[in-house]
Amino acid sequence: MISRLKLMVAAGTAVILAVAATGASNLVRQREAAAWRAAEQALESSAMAVENALDRQLLQVDGALASFATLFEVAQIGPGQRDAASRLLRGLNFQTMAFRDLLLVGPDGSVIASARSSGARHGLPLAVAMVGRAPTDLIGPLRNVVTGDWSLYVARRIPAWHGVAPVAEVPLHTLMKLLGETGISPGTQISLERANGQVVATLPHDELLIGKARAAALPEGVVNGKAFMLGSRGSENGTLNVVRSSLYGDIRVILSATNAVLLADWRQDRDRTITAAIVGALLLSAFAGAILLAIHQRERADAERARAAGVLDNAIEAMSDGFVMWDEDDRLVTCNQRYRELYALSAPFMTVGTHFEEIIRKGAELGQYPQMTVDIDEFVKEIASWHRQGSGAMERLLPDGRWLLITERRMKAGGTVGIRTDITALKAALAELAAANIRANEAAEEARQQNAALIEQESRIRFLAHHDDLTSLQNRFSFRSQIAKSLRRAGGEAGAVALLFLDLDRFKDVNDTLGHPVGDQLLLSVAERLATCVRDTDCVARLGGDEFAVLSLGREQPQQAQALGASIIEVLSQPYIIKERTISISASIGIAVADGPDFDADLLLKQADLALYQAKALGRGVCCVFTAEMDEQLRARIELEADLREAIEERQFELSYQPIFDLNSSKLCGFEALLRWHHPERGLVAPAEFVPLAEETRLIVDLGEWVLRQACTDAAQLPGDLRIAVNLSPVQLIFGDAVATVRDILRETGLDPERLELEITETALLANDNRNLGTLRSLKELGVRIVLDDFGTGYSSLSHLRLFPLDKVKIDRSFVRDMTAHSDSAAIVTAVAALAAELGMTTTAEGIETQDQLDAVDRAGCTEAQGYLLGKPHPILHAVHATLFRRSPRKRSGQRGGRAVDTSETL
């Protein structure tokens, strides 16, 4: 029993041992087979991931090259335009890291354009005569002569470019680094080879193999994507290999790993199993451990496959462009998140297996395609037709305003791969380039026009340097040169030089009243008439404004010059018809004569100017020859002007006041302020001597303001309602701000405006009717009284009494003086007084020096009187005292308006 039992035990043990040994042996063999299967699957998955990564990179490069024809056409750049093409290539090169350089290469391999300055090199073996070849060709590996790196060159055939091809340089070390990041197992080698066995690149890098043929050819019957052995499985030097062809059939990916690397885990498991079987006390425990280990190995294999699939998905998702793949039936296989983001409205319908046309239709219904101009069915039909061609590129606008470049390519195994690139920035750059071209063309045209204008202006400037712009006569500069030349010729047979200096009388009135266009036309007519008066040898010039000059040589001077001047005055005095207006002017002429080189141009001009000044002083239409006395008069005038300026600064002036009486009440009603100048050396200077000079030099503006302020200050100190009368010069009305000045002085002195009378001559009214009318009305609005002074002495017009806001008319002393001797003067005074009374104005008779004159103006109806008989001018306090405490001359008994006048009444 025991033997049997032993046998049974032995047999059992033997059986158990045999079973254990057999089981262990079988288990080791099974696990070896499992290890090989796992290694094959892992290597095949890694090969697929590497091949997909390679395809994506080459597709991205190929997509970029495929868009060149469109981009160059949009930018209106030909492949032969080196500089423009290089700029465009540089802009494209910065958009992606898939390639290092972009080139345009001719059929002979010469580099036409490059995105990098260093790319413009010669000698690259890049012959790209691609007629009859595939649309895309891969050239290399080639060593970059600049960087020393190995590169792969991707060339794209563009039929319309006649052999010129766009080429992208892909650095192999960058490409292999990217492939090495796809998650391959440690110890796995990657090799890129051509179909003929030429090694393109390896990872790890082996410099000795690059560009050379594989040492041993691959066995026949190798299945694409399936693992196969080179060498024996039992040898550690044997290798497991996987070959996968890329989308570009000339390039294939080979992954290989040695048996030592692949079976390292299995050998460790084998050793553990044998050790466990020998040492283990319990077969069940050993068997259970083996089962558990088998399960563990299976999980590791599944995890490895899942990781490889994840790496592939991550690589697709990491693309900056949208990626999509359709099967041969145009159903969606996969797409990345970027693709869904670009087609946000269509994204909900992008599920695996959905047909291409269905996704397009749903997107069109939701407004995914803003460029759609036909109905949805027609649009879907057009897009599907283009999609099925599987080649080419098109641009599409998104609803958010971005632009996409759509490129699609048919795969050899069927189906389509599509890339969606955001080219919004590129479109903007092209638009800016087009706008810049337009601006450049406009700038060139503007520069051409400016150049033509500058040439014309330069010619005009040369002319104007010596001629007057309006009349085309010689100008002052050219005329001075002509005078100098004539003076050098003067004397002897040539005779003396005569300079005639012309000034047009009343031209300013014409210019101010009729406007500058009429004035310019009048100056042109004067220049034309002057040309008819002179000889061909004479010279006519316009010196500025209404000043002209004539230079004449003659043996009998100044007689010839005087005759010429008289002729000019006669011709210029004839009426002018300008713009249907008849205009009459005259001319004043000053003549200076020089008979030798002792004279210069400045001296001759100065003498002619002095003579002209004398001629204008004598009246209009006068011709005057220079004499030495004129120079003395000019010096005296200059000295008087200097003294006058000094007197204004040092306040050498004072005011005297002459009383004015009301003839009705026989009472003092006011004073007239009269200016007096006490010069420290000249003594008392008469107003008739310095006031005209002050008006001519416009010093009267400041002087008149002082007079007005002082008179108002003095009047404000007087009791009662006595008025103060101040003369207002025509120059103050034209060049000063009379209204503001009067307003400020009244505010400063506190004088009641009704106590201020401003006396204005008829000459001032005639100077500028419209402007003066507005000024006087503004003064009237301040409350001051406006008085017309010296009525009847100038160009008296009864319309002035109606047109201007006058309160009083002052009858000139010349009429008052003649009233007692000439009845017509008395009649005029009576008529003016009656007319003023009807218009609501008062009248003041000036220059009363006798009792008879006082009686006469009283009978004539004047309301006020002023003169030496009634009171001489004195300082304000003296004038008031002397007037109020003296007896007036006795008036004769008589009737005035039916009322008896008491001749004993004191004025």
Coordinates of C-alpha atoms in Angstrom, one line a residue, residues 63 106 130 186 218 455-456 461 533 589 591 607 671:
G63 CA 0.4 72.2 -48.1
G106 CA 15.1 76.9 -61.3
M130 CA 9.8 67.9 -62.6
P186 CA 13.7 52.8 -25.3
L218 CA 15.3 43.9 -46.9
I455 CA 10.3 123.9 -62.3
E456 CA 7.5 126.3 -63.1
I461 CA 10.9 133.2 -59.2
C533 CA 4.4 157.6 -73.3
I589 CA 5.5 163.3 -60.5
I591 CA 11.9 164.5 -61.2
Q607 CA 15.9 163.3 -54.7
F671 CA -15.5 174.1 -23.7

